[in-house]
XYZ file of C-alpha atoms in Angstrom:
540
model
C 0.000 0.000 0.000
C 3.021 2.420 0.597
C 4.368 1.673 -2.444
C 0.802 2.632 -4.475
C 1.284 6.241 -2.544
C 4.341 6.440 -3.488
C 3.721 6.372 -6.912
C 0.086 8.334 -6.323
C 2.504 11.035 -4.462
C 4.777 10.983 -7.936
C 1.698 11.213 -10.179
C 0.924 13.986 -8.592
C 3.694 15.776 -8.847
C 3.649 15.244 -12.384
C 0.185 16.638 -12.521
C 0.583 19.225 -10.977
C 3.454 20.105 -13.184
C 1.452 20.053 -16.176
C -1.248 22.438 -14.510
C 0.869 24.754 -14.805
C 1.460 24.593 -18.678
C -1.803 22.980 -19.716
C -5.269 24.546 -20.250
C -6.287 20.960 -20.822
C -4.757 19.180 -18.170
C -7.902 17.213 -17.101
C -7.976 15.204 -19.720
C -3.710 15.212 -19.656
C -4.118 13.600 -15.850
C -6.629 11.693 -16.214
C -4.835 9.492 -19.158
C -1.105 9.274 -17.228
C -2.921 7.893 -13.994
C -4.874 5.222 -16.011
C -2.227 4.171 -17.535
C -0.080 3.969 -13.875
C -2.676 2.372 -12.467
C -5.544 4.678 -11.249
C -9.046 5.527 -11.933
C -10.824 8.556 -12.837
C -14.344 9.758 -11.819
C -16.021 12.490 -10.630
C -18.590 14.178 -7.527
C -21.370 16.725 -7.831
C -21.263 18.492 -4.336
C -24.448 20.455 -3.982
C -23.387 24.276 -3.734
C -25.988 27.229 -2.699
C -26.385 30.934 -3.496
C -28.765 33.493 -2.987
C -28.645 37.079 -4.058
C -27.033 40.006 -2.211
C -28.352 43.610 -3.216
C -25.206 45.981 -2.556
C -25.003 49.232 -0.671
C -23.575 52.253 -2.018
C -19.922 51.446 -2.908
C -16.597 53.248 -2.362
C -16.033 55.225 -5.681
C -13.479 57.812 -4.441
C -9.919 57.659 -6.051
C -10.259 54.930 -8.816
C -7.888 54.787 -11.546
C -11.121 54.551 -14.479
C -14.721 56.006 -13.944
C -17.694 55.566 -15.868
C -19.572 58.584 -17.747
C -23.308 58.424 -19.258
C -26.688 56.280 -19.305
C -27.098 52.547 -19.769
C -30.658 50.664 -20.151
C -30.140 47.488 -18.947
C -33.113 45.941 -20.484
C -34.237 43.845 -17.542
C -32.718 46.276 -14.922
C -33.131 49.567 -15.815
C -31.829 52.692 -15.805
C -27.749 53.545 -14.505
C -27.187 57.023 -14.791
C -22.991 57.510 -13.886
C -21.398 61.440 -13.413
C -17.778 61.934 -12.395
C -16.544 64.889 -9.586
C -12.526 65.597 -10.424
C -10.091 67.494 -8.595
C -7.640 69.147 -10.924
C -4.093 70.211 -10.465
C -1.652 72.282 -12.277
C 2.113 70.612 -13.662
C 3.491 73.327 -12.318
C 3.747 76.434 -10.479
C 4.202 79.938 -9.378
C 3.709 80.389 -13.089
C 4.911 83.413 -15.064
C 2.565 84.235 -18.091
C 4.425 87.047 -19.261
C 3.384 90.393 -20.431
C -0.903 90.805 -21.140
C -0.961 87.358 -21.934
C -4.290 86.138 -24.725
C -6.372 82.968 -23.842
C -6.853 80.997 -26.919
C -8.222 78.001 -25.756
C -8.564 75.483 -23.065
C -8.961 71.870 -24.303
C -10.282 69.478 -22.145
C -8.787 65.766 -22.903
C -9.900 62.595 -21.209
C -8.987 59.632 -23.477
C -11.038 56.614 -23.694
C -9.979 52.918 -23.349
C -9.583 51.643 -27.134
C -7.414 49.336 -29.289
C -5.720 50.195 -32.684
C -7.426 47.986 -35.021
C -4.316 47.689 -37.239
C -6.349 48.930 -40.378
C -6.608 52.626 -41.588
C -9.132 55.030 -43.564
C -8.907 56.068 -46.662
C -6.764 59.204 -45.322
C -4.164 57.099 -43.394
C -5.770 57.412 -40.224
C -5.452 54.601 -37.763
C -8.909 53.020 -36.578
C -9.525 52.477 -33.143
C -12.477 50.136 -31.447
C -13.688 51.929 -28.118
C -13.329 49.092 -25.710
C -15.600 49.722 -23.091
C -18.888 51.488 -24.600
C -22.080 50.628 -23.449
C -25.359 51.147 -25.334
C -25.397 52.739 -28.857
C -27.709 56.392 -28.348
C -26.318 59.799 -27.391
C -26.955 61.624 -23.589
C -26.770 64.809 -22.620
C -23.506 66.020 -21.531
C -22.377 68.778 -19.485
C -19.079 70.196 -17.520
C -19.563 72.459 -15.296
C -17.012 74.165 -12.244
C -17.474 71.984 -9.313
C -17.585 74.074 -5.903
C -17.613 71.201 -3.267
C -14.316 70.773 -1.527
C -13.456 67.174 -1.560
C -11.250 66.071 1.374
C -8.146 64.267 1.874
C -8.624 63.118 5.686
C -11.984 62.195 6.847
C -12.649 64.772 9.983
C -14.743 61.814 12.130
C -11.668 60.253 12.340
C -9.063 63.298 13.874
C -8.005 63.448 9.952
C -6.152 60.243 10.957
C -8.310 58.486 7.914
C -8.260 58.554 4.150
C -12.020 60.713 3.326
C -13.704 57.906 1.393
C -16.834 59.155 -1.018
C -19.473 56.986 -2.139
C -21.439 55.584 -5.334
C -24.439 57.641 -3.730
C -22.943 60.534 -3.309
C -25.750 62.551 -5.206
C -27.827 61.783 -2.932
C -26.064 62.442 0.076
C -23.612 65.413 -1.311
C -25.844 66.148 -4.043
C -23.231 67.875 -6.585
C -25.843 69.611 -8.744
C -26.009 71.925 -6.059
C -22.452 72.924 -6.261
C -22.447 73.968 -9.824
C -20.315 76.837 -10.957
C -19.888 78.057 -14.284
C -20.693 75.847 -16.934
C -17.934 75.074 -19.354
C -19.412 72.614 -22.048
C -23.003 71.253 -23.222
C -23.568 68.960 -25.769
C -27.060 67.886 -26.365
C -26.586 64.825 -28.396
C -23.621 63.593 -27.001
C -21.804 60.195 -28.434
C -17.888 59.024 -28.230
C -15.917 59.155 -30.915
C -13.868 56.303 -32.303
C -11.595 58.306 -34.615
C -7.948 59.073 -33.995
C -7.248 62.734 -32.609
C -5.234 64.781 -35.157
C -3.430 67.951 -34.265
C -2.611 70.458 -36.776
C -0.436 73.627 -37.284
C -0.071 75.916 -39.835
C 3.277 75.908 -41.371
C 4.820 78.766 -41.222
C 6.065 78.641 -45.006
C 3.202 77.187 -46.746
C 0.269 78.873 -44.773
C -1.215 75.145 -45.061
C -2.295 72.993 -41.620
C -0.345 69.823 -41.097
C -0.923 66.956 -38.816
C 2.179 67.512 -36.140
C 0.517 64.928 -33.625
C -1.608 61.926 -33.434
C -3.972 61.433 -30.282
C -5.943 58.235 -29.447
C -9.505 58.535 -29.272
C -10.624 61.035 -26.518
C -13.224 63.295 -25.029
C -11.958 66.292 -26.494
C -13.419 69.488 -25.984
C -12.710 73.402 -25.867
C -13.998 74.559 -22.064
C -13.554 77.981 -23.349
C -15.742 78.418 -26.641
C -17.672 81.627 -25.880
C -15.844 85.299 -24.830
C -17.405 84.981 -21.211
C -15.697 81.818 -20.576
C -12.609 83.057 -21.677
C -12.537 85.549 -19.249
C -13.407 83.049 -16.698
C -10.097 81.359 -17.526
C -8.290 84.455 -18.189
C -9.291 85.945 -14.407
C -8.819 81.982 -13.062
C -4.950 81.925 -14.151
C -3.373 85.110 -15.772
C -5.508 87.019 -12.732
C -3.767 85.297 -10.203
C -0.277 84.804 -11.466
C 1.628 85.928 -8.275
C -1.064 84.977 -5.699
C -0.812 81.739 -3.599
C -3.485 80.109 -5.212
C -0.969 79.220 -8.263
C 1.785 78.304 -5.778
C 0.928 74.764 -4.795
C -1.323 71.945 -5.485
C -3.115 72.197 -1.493
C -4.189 76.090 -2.120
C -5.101 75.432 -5.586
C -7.583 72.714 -4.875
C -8.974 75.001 -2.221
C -9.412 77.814 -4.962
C -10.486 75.646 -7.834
C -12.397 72.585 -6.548
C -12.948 70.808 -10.105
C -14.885 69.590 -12.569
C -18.363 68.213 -12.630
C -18.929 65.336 -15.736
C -22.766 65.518 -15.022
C -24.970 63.239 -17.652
C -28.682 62.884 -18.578
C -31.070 60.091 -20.840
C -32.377 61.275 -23.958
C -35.496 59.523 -24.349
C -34.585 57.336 -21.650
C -31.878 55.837 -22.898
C -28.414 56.511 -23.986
C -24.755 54.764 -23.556
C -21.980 54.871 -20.755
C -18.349 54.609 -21.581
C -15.143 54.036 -19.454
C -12.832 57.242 -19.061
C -8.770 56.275 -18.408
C -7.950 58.969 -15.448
C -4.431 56.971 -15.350
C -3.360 58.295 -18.774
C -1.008 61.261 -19.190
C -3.032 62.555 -21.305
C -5.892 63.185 -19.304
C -5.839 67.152 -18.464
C -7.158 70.204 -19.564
C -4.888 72.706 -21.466
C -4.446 76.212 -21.346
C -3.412 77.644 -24.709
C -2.557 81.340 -24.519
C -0.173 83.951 -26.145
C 1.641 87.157 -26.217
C 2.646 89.998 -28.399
C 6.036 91.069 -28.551
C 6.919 94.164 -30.749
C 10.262 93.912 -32.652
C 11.827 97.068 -33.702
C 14.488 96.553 -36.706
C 17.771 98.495 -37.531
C 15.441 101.265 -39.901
C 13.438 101.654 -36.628
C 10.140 99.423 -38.318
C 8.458 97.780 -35.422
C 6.524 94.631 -36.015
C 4.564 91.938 -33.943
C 5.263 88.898 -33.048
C 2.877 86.402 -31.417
C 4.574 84.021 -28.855
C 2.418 81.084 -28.123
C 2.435 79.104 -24.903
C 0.655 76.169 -23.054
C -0.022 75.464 -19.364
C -1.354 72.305 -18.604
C -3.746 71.126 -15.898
C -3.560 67.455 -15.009
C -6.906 65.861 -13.733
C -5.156 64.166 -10.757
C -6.359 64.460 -6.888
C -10.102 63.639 -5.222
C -12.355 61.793 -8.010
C -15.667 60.348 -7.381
C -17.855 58.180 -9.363
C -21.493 59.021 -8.763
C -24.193 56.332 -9.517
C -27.735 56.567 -9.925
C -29.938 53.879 -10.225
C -33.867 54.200 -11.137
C -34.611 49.765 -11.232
C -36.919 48.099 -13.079
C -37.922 46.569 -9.874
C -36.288 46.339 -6.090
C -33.161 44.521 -5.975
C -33.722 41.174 -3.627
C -31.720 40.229 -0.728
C -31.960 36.589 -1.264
C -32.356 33.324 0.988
C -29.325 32.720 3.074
C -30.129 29.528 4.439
C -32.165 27.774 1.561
C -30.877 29.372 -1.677
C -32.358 31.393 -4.164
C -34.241 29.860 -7.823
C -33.154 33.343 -9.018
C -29.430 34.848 -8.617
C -29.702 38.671 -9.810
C -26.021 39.862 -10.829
C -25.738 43.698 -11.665
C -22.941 45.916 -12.123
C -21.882 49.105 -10.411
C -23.895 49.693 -7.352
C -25.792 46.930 -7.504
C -26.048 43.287 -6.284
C -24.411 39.984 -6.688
C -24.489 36.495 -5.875
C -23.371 34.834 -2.270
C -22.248 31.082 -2.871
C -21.718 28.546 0.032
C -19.693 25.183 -1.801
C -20.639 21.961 -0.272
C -23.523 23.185 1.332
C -26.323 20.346 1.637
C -26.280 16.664 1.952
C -24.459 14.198 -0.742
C -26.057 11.157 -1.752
C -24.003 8.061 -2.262
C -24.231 5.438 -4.427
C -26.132 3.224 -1.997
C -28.287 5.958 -1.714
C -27.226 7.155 1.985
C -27.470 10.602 2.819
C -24.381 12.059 4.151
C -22.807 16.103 5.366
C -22.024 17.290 1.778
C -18.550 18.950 3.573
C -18.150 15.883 5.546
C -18.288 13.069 2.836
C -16.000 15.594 0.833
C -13.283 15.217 3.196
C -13.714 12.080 4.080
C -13.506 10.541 0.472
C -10.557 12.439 -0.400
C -7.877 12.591 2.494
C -7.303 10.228 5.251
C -7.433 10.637 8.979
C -3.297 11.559 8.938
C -4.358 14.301 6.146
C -2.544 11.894 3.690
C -4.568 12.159 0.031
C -7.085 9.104 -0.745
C -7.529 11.178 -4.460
C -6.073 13.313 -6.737
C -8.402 16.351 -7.473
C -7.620 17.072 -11.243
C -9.924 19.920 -11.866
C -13.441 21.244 -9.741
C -15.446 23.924 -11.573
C -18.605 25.913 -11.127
C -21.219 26.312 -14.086
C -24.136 28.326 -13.730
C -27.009 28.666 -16.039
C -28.393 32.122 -17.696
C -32.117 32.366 -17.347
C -32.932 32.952 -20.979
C -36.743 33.448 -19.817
C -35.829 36.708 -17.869
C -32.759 37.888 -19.656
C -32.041 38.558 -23.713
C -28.917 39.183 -25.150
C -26.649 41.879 -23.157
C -25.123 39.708 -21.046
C -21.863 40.608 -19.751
C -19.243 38.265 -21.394
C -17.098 37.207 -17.960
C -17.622 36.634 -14.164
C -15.937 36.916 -11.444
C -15.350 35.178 -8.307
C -13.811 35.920 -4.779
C -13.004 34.682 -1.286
C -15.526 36.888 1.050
C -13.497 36.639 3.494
C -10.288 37.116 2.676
C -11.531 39.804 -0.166
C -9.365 38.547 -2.311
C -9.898 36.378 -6.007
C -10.174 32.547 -5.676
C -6.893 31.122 -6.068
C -7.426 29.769 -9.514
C -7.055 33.247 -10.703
C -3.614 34.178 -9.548
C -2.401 30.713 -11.303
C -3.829 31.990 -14.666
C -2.618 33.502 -17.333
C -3.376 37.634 -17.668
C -3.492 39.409 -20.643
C -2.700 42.991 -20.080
C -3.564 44.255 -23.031
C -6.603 42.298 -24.134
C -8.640 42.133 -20.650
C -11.253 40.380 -22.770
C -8.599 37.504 -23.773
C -7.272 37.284 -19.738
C -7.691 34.382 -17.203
C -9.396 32.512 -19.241
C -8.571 29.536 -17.697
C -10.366 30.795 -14.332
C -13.331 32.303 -15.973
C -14.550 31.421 -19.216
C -16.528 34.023 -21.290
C -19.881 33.564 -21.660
C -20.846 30.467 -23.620
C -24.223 31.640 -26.243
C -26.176 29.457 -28.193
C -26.376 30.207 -32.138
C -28.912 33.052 -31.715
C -26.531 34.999 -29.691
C -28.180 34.271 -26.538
C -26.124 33.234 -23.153
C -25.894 29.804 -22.078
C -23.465 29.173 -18.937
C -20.420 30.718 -16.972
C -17.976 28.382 -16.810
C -15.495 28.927 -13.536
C -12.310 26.999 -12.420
C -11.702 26.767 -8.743
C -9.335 23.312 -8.362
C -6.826 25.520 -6.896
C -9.240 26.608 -4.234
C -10.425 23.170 -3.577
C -6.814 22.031 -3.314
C -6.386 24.518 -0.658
C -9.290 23.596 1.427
C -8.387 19.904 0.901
C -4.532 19.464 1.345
C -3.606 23.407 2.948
C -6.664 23.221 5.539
C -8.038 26.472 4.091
C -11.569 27.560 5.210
C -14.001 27.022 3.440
C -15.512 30.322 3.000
C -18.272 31.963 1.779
C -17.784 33.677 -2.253
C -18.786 36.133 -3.990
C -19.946 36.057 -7.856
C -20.215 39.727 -9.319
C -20.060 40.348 -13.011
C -17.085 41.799 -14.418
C -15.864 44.336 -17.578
C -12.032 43.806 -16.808
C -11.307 40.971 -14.736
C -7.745 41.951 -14.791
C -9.057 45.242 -12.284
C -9.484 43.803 -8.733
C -8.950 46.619 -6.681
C -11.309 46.186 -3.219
C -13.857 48.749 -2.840
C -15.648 49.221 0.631
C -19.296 48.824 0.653
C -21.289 51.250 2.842
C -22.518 50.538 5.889
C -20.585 47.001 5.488
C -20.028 45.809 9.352
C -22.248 42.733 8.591
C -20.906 40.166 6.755
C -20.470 38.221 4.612
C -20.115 40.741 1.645
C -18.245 43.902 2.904
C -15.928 44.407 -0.047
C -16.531 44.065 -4.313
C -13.416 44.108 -6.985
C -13.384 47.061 -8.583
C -14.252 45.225 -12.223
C -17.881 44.773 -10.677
C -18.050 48.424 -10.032
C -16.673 49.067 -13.640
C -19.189 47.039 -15.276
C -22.885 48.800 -15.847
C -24.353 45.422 -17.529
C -26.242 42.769 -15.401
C -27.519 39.285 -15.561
C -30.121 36.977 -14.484
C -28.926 33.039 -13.015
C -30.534 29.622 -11.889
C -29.657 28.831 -8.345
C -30.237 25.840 -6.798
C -33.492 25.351 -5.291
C -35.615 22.167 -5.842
C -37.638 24.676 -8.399
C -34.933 24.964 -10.445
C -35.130 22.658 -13.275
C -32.431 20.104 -12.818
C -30.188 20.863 -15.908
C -30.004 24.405 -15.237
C -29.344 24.310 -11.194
C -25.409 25.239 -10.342
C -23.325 22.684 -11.477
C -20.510 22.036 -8.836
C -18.268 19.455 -9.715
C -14.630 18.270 -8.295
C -12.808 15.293 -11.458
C -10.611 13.027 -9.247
C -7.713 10.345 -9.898
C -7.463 7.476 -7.447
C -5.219 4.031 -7.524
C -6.776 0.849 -8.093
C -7.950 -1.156 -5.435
């Protein structure tokens, strides 16, 4: 018998090696212990979730914010603003002698990918990655006057000031307007790539001297009143404090306000990149210089200049929800038929693995956690089985929900507030979040109309922890995701009682929703959670 765990404990090893370089390894495993002498076969543990509505979420500081409207078409309406502190590059600035505001361009670029093909001008194409509904909004800046924090005051100023998702409704920005700087009635993101033109000085002609990627790009300073806004703002105060560091500036200037509005109640939200350098405002200004020559001729010369204004400090991302219906706080001792799964501040799915009673194959009832245990690890913790791959599966109701599914899930440890181990063994794709840990999470599986099937998760890692590393097993959490890559914790209000008191930041960043069987005896069998561990064992 020592000699058959030997060569189980070698097999394993070799498994385990493979995992590492094998999407496939299941299959891989299951093959090399056959042929050493082992069988293959498999469990279905019962597992049980219910829904969790969320409370406002912690949207102060986060690297991307969402802007606009999206109709979920079985949730409703998400309405998303952003408050931004702004600071200057530099200071104690000297704008010479009766400087000339030309301009102040606003630039917040958008997440998008080159597409590798051009138009008919040379132009690269770009596909806006995270866009959100296809119909304009309403857009407006305006001058934010609320003073956002650094140190919450509760706290002696000994705390980070955290802002939440509801902040609207307990701040309520639109009272702490200032000047409007831009309106655009039938606003709707661009795609096309930003070209910047002079004039050159010889030929009088404009020529493309830069290439921008796609952006929210706008002039804050169209009209003469708002020049002189900007004009007083900077050139007004060019040896005051206010200009001569980042803490009084703030204080002076608190901002911008991103608010947005439906048009015929609907419209489309989009993801802004804060983190790029590029996202600032600009403020393009010159002077004239008179130049006297040896006959005594004077003439003018214009010196331009920039100053720029990066859009770093105090963000929040405000959220405002007007449902379909009221979000359910689910069953947390039976389960729920229905798991409701919505983005941003909205609600998620609690799942408790092994949580029932396994029947064997005589047809005894036994502890679900218990008979796990049992079956795979002896009473020295010494492995009876080889687990070669658990996973999760479950089911899109295709009665309640049609087409705008979000195309990945994810899943985390509620305790620990941290992503299942699976994902930190998989693969990430910086670049392509959509092609990234797809081992872990698989994107949404759809039938030939286009319609979503399953969710597909891989959590043998975690069950190898809670098997052969005595790790609890806790409570998860299932939240939809845009970038799975982005798991950033973000407090949840009022969050004391557990289980859920933390979401990754990708199911903040995601407006879309879904509907999901759970596992109650309504639930037709096929479509309940699937929760099942593969195993290798030797031979009797």
């Amino acid at each position: 018998m020592k000699n058959t765990f030997l060569k189980f404990s070698v097999a394993c090893l070799a498994i385990l090696t493979f995992v590492a370089c094998d999407k496939d390894y299941n299959t891989l495993g299951a093959d090399i212990l056959t042929d050493q002498g082992f069988t293959t076969s498999s469990y279905k543990f019962p597992a049980l979730a219910y829904s969790k509505k969320l409370n406002p979420v912690r949207s102060s500081n986060i690297n991307s914010a969402l802007l606009g409207v999206y109709k979920d078409p079985v949730y409703g309406l998400t309405t998303s603003h952003i408050v931004t502190q702004v600071t200057p590059a530099s200071f104690n600035p000297n704008f010479g002698t009766e400087p000339v505001l030309d301009s102040v361009v606003l630039n917040v670029p958008y997440f998008s990918t080159k597409t590798g093909e051009t138009d008919e001008n040379g132009n690269s194409l770009y596909k806006l990655d995270s866009l959100f509904g296809s119909n304009p909004i309403k857009l407006s800046i305006y001058q934010n006057t609320y003073f956002l924090r650094d140190l919450d005051p509760t706290t002696n100023l000994e705390e980070v000031q955290l802002y939440y998702s509801n902040a609207n409704q307990t701040i309520n920005f639109n009272n702490f307007t200032g000047q409007l700087f831009y309106e655009n009635e039938e606003f709707y993101p661009s795609s096309k790539e930003i070209l910047i033109l002079e004039e050159d000085e010889e030929t009088g002609e404009e020529e493309v001297v830069e290439r921008k990627q796609p952006a929210l790009r706008v002039n804050l300073a169209e009209t003469d009143a708002l020049k002189t806004f900007w004009e007083n703002l900077f050139f007004g105060n060019q040896d005051n404090p206010e200009l001569s560091n980042a803490n009084l500036f703030k204080e002076f200037f608190r901002g911008l306000y991103f608010k947005t509005e439906a048009l015929n109640d609907d419209g489309h939200m989009l993801m802004l990149n804060f983190t790029n350098s590029g996202a600032n405002f600009t403020v393009y200004y010159h002077t004239v210089t008179t130049l006297t020559d040896e006959d005594g001729n004077e003439t003018e010369q214009i010196n331009t200049y920039e100053y720029p204004v990066n859009l770093v400090g105090n963000k929040v991302n405000l959220i405002e929800n007007n449902f379909n219906f009221t979000l359910p706080d689910g069953d947390e001792t039976l389960g729920d038929e229905t798991l409701y799964l919505k983005g941003t501040e909205g609600s998620m799915a609690v799942v408790k693995l092994f949580d029932g009673t396994y029947i064997d194959t005589e047809g005894v009832e036994h502890e679900a956690y218990e008979y796990f245990t049992n079956a795979f690890k002896n009473s020295d913790g010494s492995p009876k089985k080889l687990v070669n791959e658990a996973n999760l599966i479950f089911y899109v109701n295709q009665n309640i929900v049609n087409g705008q599914e979000p195309e990945r899930v994810m899943l985390y440890d509620l305790k620990n507030n941290i992503p299942v181990a699976d994902y930190y063994f998989d693969l990430q794709n910086v670049n392509d979040p959509n092609n990234s840990k797809l081992n872990f999470s698989r994107p949404l599986e759809r039938d030939e109309d286009e319609n979503g099937i399953r969710y597909k998760l891989r959590i043998t890692e975690h069950i190898n922890n809670i098997l052969l590393r005595d790790s609890t097993n806790v409570d998860l959490g299932l939240v939809v995701s845009t970038n799975i890559n982005v798991i950033d914790r973000l407090k949840i209000a009022d969050s004391d009682q557990e289980p859920v008191t933390t979401v990754p930041l990708c199911q903040f960043l995601s407006p879309r929703g879904t509907v999901l069987y759970g596992n109650t005896s309504n639930v037709p069998e096929d479509k309940r959670i699937a929760f099942e561990i593969f195993f290798s064992e030797p031979k009797e």
